């Protein structure tokens, strides 16, 4: 399987951007954006779909940390001895 | 701090030269009252000439001081740049030799690129977004530098970190979509590893999916190598093409000065 060429890359990025725009407009409600999801999966190699999905999750997580702040998990409880 | 000291010295000297008169002490009369006194006297013309000479002397002196300041500043910047180059030389990346095949199937070694400024990037053709972005950036830098006829041509190089899939044909298809001078380099896994190790490039292929496709996690840096084959600088994702072009231009100018 040869690597995507420049046009295929741009088609994939375009489909990804459409999907992400839809998700942004629908508060990440995946069911509202099924059409774009299918288009995205058709335009991009499977590895890239995984890669971009992970990237979006990371970006959302980063946003959440920056807006809502970070709460460190509770440390280990004091052991009773 | 040096600049402000120099400034104060300039101001004091100017004051000294402009307010000096023959009969009184050096700091006695301000220029304004002196001029009034001059107009009242009979020898006004010679006094005026004396004023003109003083102004000329002041300007020449001021110009000399400014020139010195400028020279000192440039020397300081040059020293700063030399220090950074020395630091990077100690890191000693790219000291070894590599032997790879270019995208036309010709064997190329590091020696072939001596005499040129090189912008080197490690990546792979199945890369989803980062490698195309970085190669577009390099292409933009090279095009911008090409516009300046006084600068030598820069040689962009793309070395694969995925020799399993990126053979000569794959590279040929890939590089032709970027700057026309971009050369793609590949080889056996051993040869590629040697080249990567030389620049301490981290590369780790990820898990293969059902199609056998995988993504290679790798160092994302553009390396600048001078015509002597010495690693001089590196640029990460945060640097845009304008900043990189500016940095390369400065390195080129310092390099010329050294060899004189």
mmCIF file of C-alpha atoms in Angstrom:
data_model
loop_
_atom_site.group_PDB
_atom_site.id
_atom_site.type_symbol
_atom_site.label_atom_id
_atom_site.label_comp_id
_atom_site.label_asym_id
_atom_site.label_seq_id
_atom_site.Cartn_x
_atom_site.Cartn_y
_atom_site.Cartn_z
ATOM 1 C CA UNK A 1 0.000 0.000 0.000
ATOM 2 C CA UNK A 2 1.738 3.164 -1.114
ATOM 3 C CA UNK A 3 1.620 6.380 0.830
ATOM 4 C CA UNK A 4 -1.072 8.949 0.019
ATOM 5 C CA UNK A 5 0.053 11.642 -2.405
ATOM 6 C CA UNK A 6 -0.449 15.373 -1.926
ATOM 7 C CA UNK A 7 -4.039 15.414 -3.266
ATOM 8 C CA UNK A 8 -5.055 12.426 -1.171
ATOM 9 C CA UNK A 9 -3.516 14.030 1.907
ATOM 10 C CA UNK A 10 -5.426 17.247 1.294
ATOM 11 C CA UNK A 11 -8.686 15.302 0.757
ATOM 12 C CA UNK A 12 -8.128 13.503 4.043
ATOM 13 C CA UNK A 13 -7.339 16.704 5.938
ATOM 14 C CA UNK A 14 -10.399 18.360 4.411
ATOM 15 C CA UNK A 15 -12.669 15.497 5.505
ATOM 16 C CA UNK A 16 -11.124 15.590 8.959
ATOM 17 C CA UNK A 17 -11.679 19.344 9.240
ATOM 18 C CA UNK A 18 -15.333 18.953 8.180
ATOM 19 C CA UNK A 19 -15.847 16.266 10.790
ATOM 20 C CA UNK A 20 -14.205 18.326 13.513
ATOM 21 C CA UNK A 21 -16.255 21.382 12.590
ATOM 22 C CA UNK A 22 -19.410 19.289 12.821
ATOM 23 C CA UNK A 23 -18.376 17.901 16.186
ATOM 24 C CA UNK A 24 -17.565 21.409 17.438
ATOM 25 C CA UNK A 25 -21.010 22.607 16.311
ATOM 26 C CA UNK A 26 -22.762 19.671 17.957
ATOM 27 C CA UNK A 27 -20.927 19.538 21.262
ATOM 28 C CA UNK A 28 -19.005 16.407 20.218
ATOM 29 C CA UNK A 29 -22.234 14.492 19.626
ATOM 30 C CA UNK A 30 -20.897 11.781 17.330
ATOM 31 C CA UNK A 31 -24.332 10.592 16.163
ATOM 32 C CA UNK A 32 -25.115 13.978 14.570
ATOM 33 C CA UNK A 33 -21.954 13.764 12.493
ATOM 34 C CA UNK A 34 -22.138 10.233 11.163
ATOM 35 C CA UNK A 35 -22.045 11.381 7.556
ATOM 36 C CA UNK A 36 -18.797 13.277 8.121
ATOM 37 C CA UNK A 37 -17.370 10.373 10.100
ATOM 38 C CA UNK A 38 -17.990 8.027 7.146
ATOM 39 C CA UNK A 39 -16.465 10.531 4.718
ATOM 40 C CA UNK A 40 -13.427 10.933 6.976
ATOM 41 C CA UNK A 41 -12.895 7.180 7.263
ATOM 42 C CA UNK A 42 -13.220 6.789 3.508
ATOM 43 C CA UNK A 43 -10.724 9.543 2.694
ATOM 44 C CA UNK A 44 -7.980 8.574 5.124
ATOM 45 C CA UNK A 45 -5.888 5.457 5.782
ATOM 46 C CA UNK A 46 -6.989 3.602 8.926
ATOM 47 C CA UNK A 47 -3.806 4.554 10.784
ATOM 48 C CA UNK A 48 -4.434 8.227 10.085
ATOM 49 C CA UNK A 49 -8.038 7.957 11.304
ATOM 50 C CA UNK A 50 -6.724 6.569 14.593
ATOM 51 C CA UNK A 51 -3.993 9.200 14.713
ATOM 52 C CA UNK A 52 -6.320 12.153 14.124
ATOM 53 C CA UNK A 53 -8.989 10.807 16.488
ATOM 54 C CA UNK A 54 -6.362 10.521 19.222
ATOM 55 C CA UNK A 55 -5.167 14.022 18.366
ATOM 56 C CA UNK A 56 -8.658 15.446 18.762
ATOM 57 C CA UNK A 57 -9.083 13.715 22.100
ATOM 58 C CA UNK A 58 -5.774 15.177 23.209
ATOM 59 C CA UNK A 59 -6.700 18.696 22.059
ATOM 60 C CA UNK A 60 -10.046 18.477 23.872
ATOM 61 C CA UNK A 61 -8.284 17.254 26.999
ATOM 62 C CA UNK A 62 -5.764 20.081 26.768
ATOM 63 C CA UNK A 63 -8.608 22.624 26.409
ATOM 64 C CA UNK A 64 -10.333 21.149 29.428
ATOM 65 C CA UNK A 65 -7.163 21.418 31.505
ATOM 66 C CA UNK A 66 -6.662 25.015 30.467
ATOM 67 C CA UNK A 67 -10.231 26.136 31.088
ATOM 68 C CA UNK A 68 -11.391 23.991 33.986
ATOM 69 C CA UNK A 69 -8.054 23.660 35.698
ATOM 70 C CA UNK A 70 -6.226 20.623 36.873
ATOM 71 C CA UNK A 71 -7.133 18.694 39.984
ATOM 72 C CA UNK A 72 -4.423 16.270 41.006
ATOM 73 C CA UNK A 73 -5.684 12.876 42.010
ATOM 74 C CA UNK A 74 -5.758 12.140 45.741
ATOM 75 C CA UNK A 75 -2.464 10.802 46.942
ATOM 76 C CA UNK A 76 -2.206 7.461 48.681
ATOM 77 C CA UNK A 77 -4.043 7.460 51.968
ATOM 78 C CA UNK A 78 -1.984 7.416 55.119
ATOM 79 C CA UNK A 79 -1.420 3.843 56.101
ATOM 80 C CA UNK A 80 -2.442 2.909 59.611
ATOM 81 C CA UNK A 81 0.300 1.154 61.387
ATOM 82 C CA UNK B 1 24.077 49.161 30.985
ATOM 83 C CA UNK B 2 26.989 49.804 28.657
ATOM 84 C CA UNK B 3 24.688 51.712 26.329
ATOM 85 C CA UNK B 4 23.363 54.054 29.006
ATOM 86 C CA UNK B 5 26.886 54.824 30.249
ATOM 87 C CA UNK B 6 27.920 55.680 26.706
ATOM 88 C CA UNK B 7 24.831 57.872 26.332
ATOM 89 C CA UNK B 8 25.581 59.832 29.498
ATOM 90 C CA UNK B 9 29.204 60.321 28.396
ATOM 91 C CA UNK B 10 27.956 61.653 25.028
ATOM 92 C CA UNK B 11 25.570 64.123 26.659
ATOM 93 C CA UNK B 12 28.222 65.442 29.048
ATOM 94 C CA UNK B 13 30.767 65.862 26.270
ATOM 95 C CA UNK B 14 28.238 67.714 24.114
ATOM 96 C CA UNK B 15 27.393 69.998 26.964
ATOM 97 C CA UNK B 16 31.085 70.611 27.563
ATOM 98 C CA UNK B 17 31.814 71.484 23.940
ATOM 99 C CA UNK B 18 28.746 73.665 23.424
ATOM 100 C CA UNK B 19 28.937 75.692 26.622
ATOM 101 C CA UNK B 20 32.656 76.421 26.654
ATOM 102 C CA UNK B 21 33.608 80.087 26.387
ATOM 103 C CA UNK B 22 36.983 81.834 26.369
ATOM 104 C CA UNK B 23 36.755 84.188 29.352
ATOM 105 C CA UNK B 24 34.834 82.071 31.841
ATOM 106 C CA UNK B 25 35.279 78.523 33.197
ATOM 107 C CA UNK B 26 34.111 75.453 31.230
ATOM 108 C CA UNK B 27 30.639 74.999 32.723
ATOM 109 C CA UNK B 28 29.713 78.611 33.392
ATOM 110 C CA UNK B 29 27.253 79.942 30.783
ATOM 111 C CA UNK B 30 24.435 78.023 29.065
ATOM 112 C CA UNK B 31 24.391 78.395 25.265
ATOM 113 C CA UNK B 32 21.321 80.653 25.247
ATOM 114 C CA UNK B 33 22.779 83.510 27.324
ATOM 115 C CA UNK B 34 26.091 83.119 25.549
ATOM 116 C CA UNK B 35 24.403 83.783 22.205
ATOM 117 C CA UNK B 36 22.737 86.921 23.641
ATOM 118 C CA UNK B 37 26.134 88.162 24.856
ATOM 119 C CA UNK B 38 27.646 87.472 21.431
ATOM 120 C CA UNK B 39 25.072 89.546 19.562
ATOM 121 C CA UNK B 40 25.825 92.515 21.776
ATOM 122 C CA UNK B 41 29.584 92.470 21.099
ATOM 123 C CA UNK B 42 31.467 94.006 18.152
ATOM 124 C CA UNK B 43 33.247 90.811 17.106
ATOM 125 C CA UNK B 44 29.975 88.910 16.322
ATOM 126 C CA UNK B 45 31.185 87.290 13.064
ATOM 127 C CA UNK B 46 34.235 85.575 14.568
ATOM 128 C CA UNK B 47 32.100 84.440 17.500
ATOM 129 C CA UNK B 48 29.574 82.957 15.037
ATOM 130 C CA UNK B 49 32.369 81.155 13.199
ATOM 131 C CA UNK B 50 33.645 79.820 16.453
ATOM 132 C CA UNK B 51 30.126 78.510 17.193
ATOM 133 C CA UNK B 52 29.929 76.857 13.771
ATOM 134 C CA UNK B 53 33.292 75.165 14.255
ATOM 135 C CA UNK B 54 32.181 73.965 17.628
ATOM 136 C CA UNK B 55 28.995 72.505 16.139
ATOM 137 C CA UNK B 56 30.962 70.734 13.397
ATOM 138 C CA UNK B 57 33.398 69.337 15.956
ATOM 139 C CA UNK B 58 30.459 68.188 18.099
ATOM 140 C CA UNK B 59 28.782 66.445 15.174
ATOM 141 C CA UNK B 60 31.996 64.712 14.132
ATOM 142 C CA UNK B 61 32.671 63.645 17.681
ATOM 143 C CA UNK B 62 29.070 62.491 18.150
ATOM 144 C CA UNK B 63 29.269 60.592 14.879
ATOM 145 C CA UNK B 64 32.498 58.963 15.986
ATOM 146 C CA UNK B 65 30.938 57.898 19.285
ATOM 147 C CA UNK B 66 27.876 56.494 17.533
ATOM 148 C CA UNK B 67 30.105 54.595 15.150
ATOM 149 C CA UNK B 68 32.060 53.113 18.041
ATOM 150 C CA UNK B 69 28.867 52.104 19.809
ATOM 151 C CA UNK B 70 27.554 50.439 16.652
ATOM 152 C CA UNK B 71 30.813 48.551 16.131
ATOM 153 C CA UNK B 72 30.907 47.371 19.753
ATOM 154 C CA UNK B 73 27.289 46.190 19.530
ATOM 155 C CA UNK B 74 27.966 44.228 16.357
ATOM 156 C CA UNK B 75 31.049 42.635 17.927
ATOM 157 C CA UNK B 76 28.948 41.600 20.924
ATOM 158 C CA UNK B 77 26.298 40.018 18.698
ATOM 159 C CA UNK B 78 28.984 38.211 16.735
ATOM 160 C CA UNK B 79 30.545 36.880 19.960
ATOM 161 C CA UNK B 80 27.160 35.677 21.128
ATOM 162 C CA UNK B 81 26.632 33.824 17.870
ATOM 163 C CA UNK B 82 30.129 32.286 18.002
ATOM 164 C CA UNK B 83 29.492 31.087 21.560
ATOM 165 C CA UNK B 84 26.312 29.348 20.490
ATOM 166 C CA UNK B 85 28.079 27.705 17.564
ATOM 167 C CA UNK B 86 30.837 26.482 19.911
ATOM 168 C CA UNK B 87 28.203 25.021 22.236
ATOM 169 C CA UNK B 88 26.505 23.203 19.383
ATOM 170 C CA UNK B 89 29.865 21.983 18.077
ATOM 171 C CA UNK B 90 30.478 20.401 21.478
ATOM 172 C CA UNK B 91 27.186 18.542 21.107
ATOM 173 C CA UNK B 92 28.891 17.271 17.927
ATOM 174 C CA UNK B 93 25.928 16.050 15.946
ATOM 175 C CA UNK B 94 26.488 14.865 12.424
ATOM 176 C CA UNK B 95 30.190 14.081 12.844
ATOM 177 C CA UNK B 96 29.967 10.680 11.229
ATOM 178 C CA UNK B 97 29.465 9.696 7.640
ATOM 179 C CA UNK B 98 26.363 8.280 6.014
ATOM 180 C CA UNK B 99 25.907 6.287 2.838
ATOM 181 C CA UNK B 100 22.397 6.277 1.416
ATOM 182 C CA UNK B 101 20.500 5.999 -1.861
ATOM 183 C CA UNK B 102 18.783 9.099 -3.181
ATOM 184 C CA UNK B 103 15.302 9.051 -4.710
ATOM 185 C CA UNK B 104 16.805 8.403 -8.152
ATOM 186 C CA UNK B 105 18.709 5.363 -6.957
ATOM 187 C CA UNK B 106 22.154 7.006 -6.833
ATOM 188 C CA UNK B 107 24.449 6.337 -3.903
ATOM 189 C CA UNK B 108 25.146 9.495 -1.883
ATOM 190 C CA UNK B 109 27.442 10.017 1.051
ATOM 191 C CA UNK B 110 27.901 12.966 3.369
ATOM 192 C CA UNK B 111 30.955 14.006 1.323
ATOM 193 C CA UNK B 112 28.717 14.677 -1.673
ATOM 194 C CA UNK B 113 27.038 17.482 0.225
ATOM 195 C CA UNK B 114 30.165 19.243 1.515
ATOM 196 C CA UNK B 115 30.412 22.705 0.086
ATOM 197 C CA UNK B 116 26.656 23.277 0.420
ATOM 198 C CA UNK B 117 24.467 24.527 3.198
ATOM 199 C CA UNK B 118 22.086 21.713 4.074
ATOM 200 C CA UNK B 119 18.671 21.666 5.747
ATOM 201 C CA UNK B 120 18.123 18.111 6.908
ATOM 202 C CA UNK B 121 14.855 16.512 8.028
ATOM 203 C CA UNK B 122 14.113 12.941 9.144
ATOM 204 C CA UNK B 123 10.618 11.617 8.468
ATOM 205 C CA UNK B 124 8.593 9.012 6.578
ATOM 206 C CA UNK B 125 6.219 9.101 3.621
ATOM 207 C CA UNK B 126 3.239 7.565 5.468
ATOM 208 C CA UNK B 127 3.288 10.472 7.894
ATOM 209 C CA UNK B 128 -0.254 11.898 8.449
ATOM 210 C CA UNK B 129 0.483 15.587 8.834
ATOM 211 C CA UNK B 130 3.737 16.597 10.501
ATOM 212 C CA UNK B 131 6.238 15.595 7.794
ATOM 213 C CA UNK B 132 4.302 17.257 4.949
ATOM 214 C CA UNK B 133 4.020 20.406 7.089
ATOM 215 C CA UNK B 134 7.719 20.461 7.916
ATOM 216 C CA UNK B 135 8.706 19.753 4.312
ATOM 217 C CA UNK B 136 6.414 22.535 3.106
ATOM 218 C CA UNK B 137 8.121 24.773 5.639
ATOM 219 C CA UNK B 138 11.576 23.782 4.406
ATOM 220 C CA UNK B 139 10.466 24.367 0.810
ATOM 221 C CA UNK B 140 9.271 27.851 1.761
ATOM 222 C CA UNK B 141 12.580 28.605 3.533
ATOM 223 C CA UNK B 142 14.644 27.447 0.545
ATOM 224 C CA UNK B 143 12.479 29.451 -1.898
ATOM 225 C CA UNK B 144 12.805 32.574 0.247
ATOM 226 C CA UNK B 145 16.592 32.209 0.459
ATOM 227 C CA UNK B 146 16.806 31.518 -3.288
ATOM 228 C CA UNK B 147 15.389 34.986 -3.912
ATOM 229 C CA UNK B 148 18.517 36.519 -2.399
ATOM 230 C CA UNK B 149 21.159 36.172 -5.114
ATOM 231 C CA UNK B 150 23.974 37.072 -2.728
ATOM 232 C CA UNK B 151 23.413 33.882 -0.722
ATOM 233 C CA UNK B 152 24.570 30.389 -1.731
ATOM 234 C CA UNK B 153 21.865 27.848 -2.647
ATOM 235 C CA UNK B 154 20.593 25.698 0.227
ATOM 236 C CA UNK B 155 20.272 21.934 -0.252
ATOM 237 C CA UNK B 156 17.182 20.411 1.438
ATOM 238 C CA UNK B 157 17.460 16.720 2.382
ATOM 239 C CA UNK B 158 14.788 14.283 3.537
ATOM 240 C CA UNK B 159 16.027 11.088 5.198
ATOM 241 C CA UNK B 160 13.520 8.352 5.896
ATOM 242 C CA UNK B 161 13.110 6.745 9.324
ATOM 243 C CA UNK B 162 10.982 4.023 7.699
ATOM 244 C CA UNK B 163 13.301 2.124 5.335
ATOM 245 C CA UNK B 164 10.926 -0.897 5.342
ATOM 246 C CA UNK B 165 8.367 0.972 3.275
ATOM 247 C CA UNK B 166 10.209 4.024 1.943
ATOM 248 C CA UNK B 167 12.239 2.613 -0.908
ATOM 249 C CA UNK B 168 13.645 4.654 -3.797
ATOM 250 C CA UNK B 169 10.341 4.591 -5.725
ATOM 251 C CA UNK B 170 8.286 5.666 -2.708
ATOM 252 C CA UNK B 171 10.678 8.545 -2.031
ATOM 253 C CA UNK B 172 10.608 9.606 -5.655
ATOM 254 C CA UNK B 173 6.815 9.866 -5.558
ATOM 255 C CA UNK B 174 6.969 11.769 -2.276
ATOM 256 C CA UNK B 175 9.691 14.366 -2.765
ATOM 257 C CA UNK B 176 8.519 15.573 -6.150
ATOM 258 C CA UNK B 177 5.571 17.239 -4.407
ATOM 259 C CA UNK B 178 7.848 19.606 -2.498
ATOM 260 C CA UNK B 179 10.730 21.888 -3.486
ATOM 261 C CA UNK B 180 12.347 20.748 -6.783
ATOM 262 C CA UNK B 181 15.790 20.599 -5.136
ATOM 263 C CA UNK B 182 14.600 18.349 -2.281
ATOM 264 C CA UNK B 183 16.550 15.077 -2.266
ATOM 265 C CA UNK B 184 15.075 12.015 -0.556
ATOM 266 C CA UNK B 185 17.479 9.506 1.011
ATOM 267 C CA UNK B 186 16.935 5.893 1.984
ATOM 268 C CA UNK B 187 18.872 2.643 2.276
ATOM 269 C CA UNK B 188 18.968 -0.597 4.195
ATOM 270 C CA UNK B 189 17.684 -0.464 7.780
ATOM 271 C CA UNK B 190 21.326 -0.524 8.931
ATOM 272 C CA UNK B 191 22.374 2.389 6.727
ATOM 273 C CA UNK B 192 19.371 4.440 7.795
ATOM 274 C CA UNK B 193 20.027 3.654 11.451
ATOM 275 C CA UNK B 194 23.623 4.899 11.132
ATOM 276 C CA UNK B 195 22.483 8.193 9.607
ATOM 277 C CA UNK B 196 19.796 8.663 12.265
ATOM 278 C CA UNK B 197 22.165 7.817 15.104
ATOM 279 C CA UNK B 198 24.578 10.442 13.862
ATOM 280 C CA UNK B 199 21.970 13.124 14.544
ATOM 281 C CA UNK B 200 20.586 11.362 17.628
ATOM 282 C CA UNK B 201 17.265 10.977 15.894
ATOM 283 C CA UNK B 202 14.717 8.983 17.858
ATOM 284 C CA UNK B 203 12.507 6.760 15.695
ATOM 285 C CA UNK B 204 10.079 4.120 16.864
ATOM 286 C CA UNK B 205 7.628 2.336 14.546
ATOM 287 C CA UNK B 206 4.211 1.898 16.152
ATOM 288 C CA UNK B 207 2.012 -1.211 16.129
ATOM 289 C CA UNK B 208 0.879 -2.461 12.707
ATOM 290 C CA UNK B 209 -2.847 -2.508 12.000
ATOM 291 C CA UNK B 210 -4.770 -5.013 9.803
ATOM 292 C CA UNK B 211 -3.498 -3.329 6.646
ATOM 293 C CA UNK B 212 0.061 -3.568 7.864
ATOM 294 C CA UNK B 213 0.072 0.204 8.162
ATOM 295 C CA UNK B 214 1.840 1.880 11.066
ATOM 296 C CA UNK B 215 2.995 5.273 12.181
ATOM 297 C CA UNK B 216 6.612 5.973 13.118
ATOM 298 C CA UNK B 217 7.056 8.168 16.143
ATOM 299 C CA UNK B 218 10.188 10.262 15.582
ATOM 300 C CA UNK B 219 12.166 13.395 16.447
ATOM 301 C CA UNK B 220 10.684 16.376 14.651
ATOM 302 C CA UNK B 221 13.592 18.697 13.956
ATOM 303 C CA UNK B 222 15.144 20.473 10.995
ATOM 304 C CA UNK B 223 18.936 20.457 11.178
ATOM 305 C CA UNK B 224 21.172 23.110 9.601
ATOM 306 C CA UNK B 225 24.560 21.845 8.401
ATOM 307 C CA UNK B 226 27.247 24.183 7.057
ATOM 308 C CA UNK B 227 29.432 23.635 3.961
ATOM 309 C CA UNK B 228 32.110 22.009 6.176
ATOM 310 C CA UNK B 229 29.579 19.356 7.181
ATOM 311 C CA UNK B 230 29.255 20.793 10.696
ATOM 312 C CA UNK B 231 25.928 20.828 12.487
ATOM 313 C CA UNK B 232 25.216 24.471 13.328
ATOM 314 C CA UNK B 233 21.624 24.817 14.414
ATOM 315 C CA UNK B 234 18.235 23.122 14.681
ATOM 316 C CA UNK B 235 14.620 24.271 14.320
ATOM 317 C CA UNK B 236 11.556 22.735 15.949
ATOM 318 C CA UNK B 237 7.843 22.878 15.084
ATOM 319 C CA UNK B 238 7.428 26.263 16.748
ATOM 320 C CA UNK B 239 9.750 28.050 14.303
ATOM 321 C CA UNK B 240 8.045 29.288 11.148
ATOM 322 C CA UNK B 241 9.638 29.610 7.721
ATOM 323 C CA UNK B 242 10.394 33.330 8.160
ATOM 324 C CA UNK B 243 12.283 32.749 11.421
ATOM 325 C CA UNK B 244 14.217 29.816 9.976
ATOM 326 C CA UNK B 245 15.166 31.755 6.829
ATOM 327 C CA UNK B 246 16.393 34.634 9.002
ATOM 328 C CA UNK B 247 18.471 32.287 11.161
ATOM 329 C CA UNK B 248 20.020 30.559 8.138
ATOM 330 C CA UNK B 249 20.820 33.937 6.601
ATOM 331 C CA UNK B 250 22.632 34.994 9.797
ATOM 332 C CA UNK B 251 24.606 31.763 9.919
ATOM 333 C CA UNK B 252 25.643 32.233 6.315
ATOM 334 C CA UNK B 253 26.831 35.779 6.977
ATOM 335 C CA UNK B 254 28.836 34.757 10.059
ATOM 336 C CA UNK B 255 30.364 31.869 8.159
ATOM 337 C CA UNK B 256 31.709 34.136 5.440
ATOM 338 C CA UNK B 257 33.301 36.388 8.065
ATOM 339 C CA UNK B 258 35.103 33.452 9.723
ATOM 340 C CA UNK B 259 36.810 32.196 6.598
ATOM 341 C CA UNK B 260 38.179 35.639 5.651
#
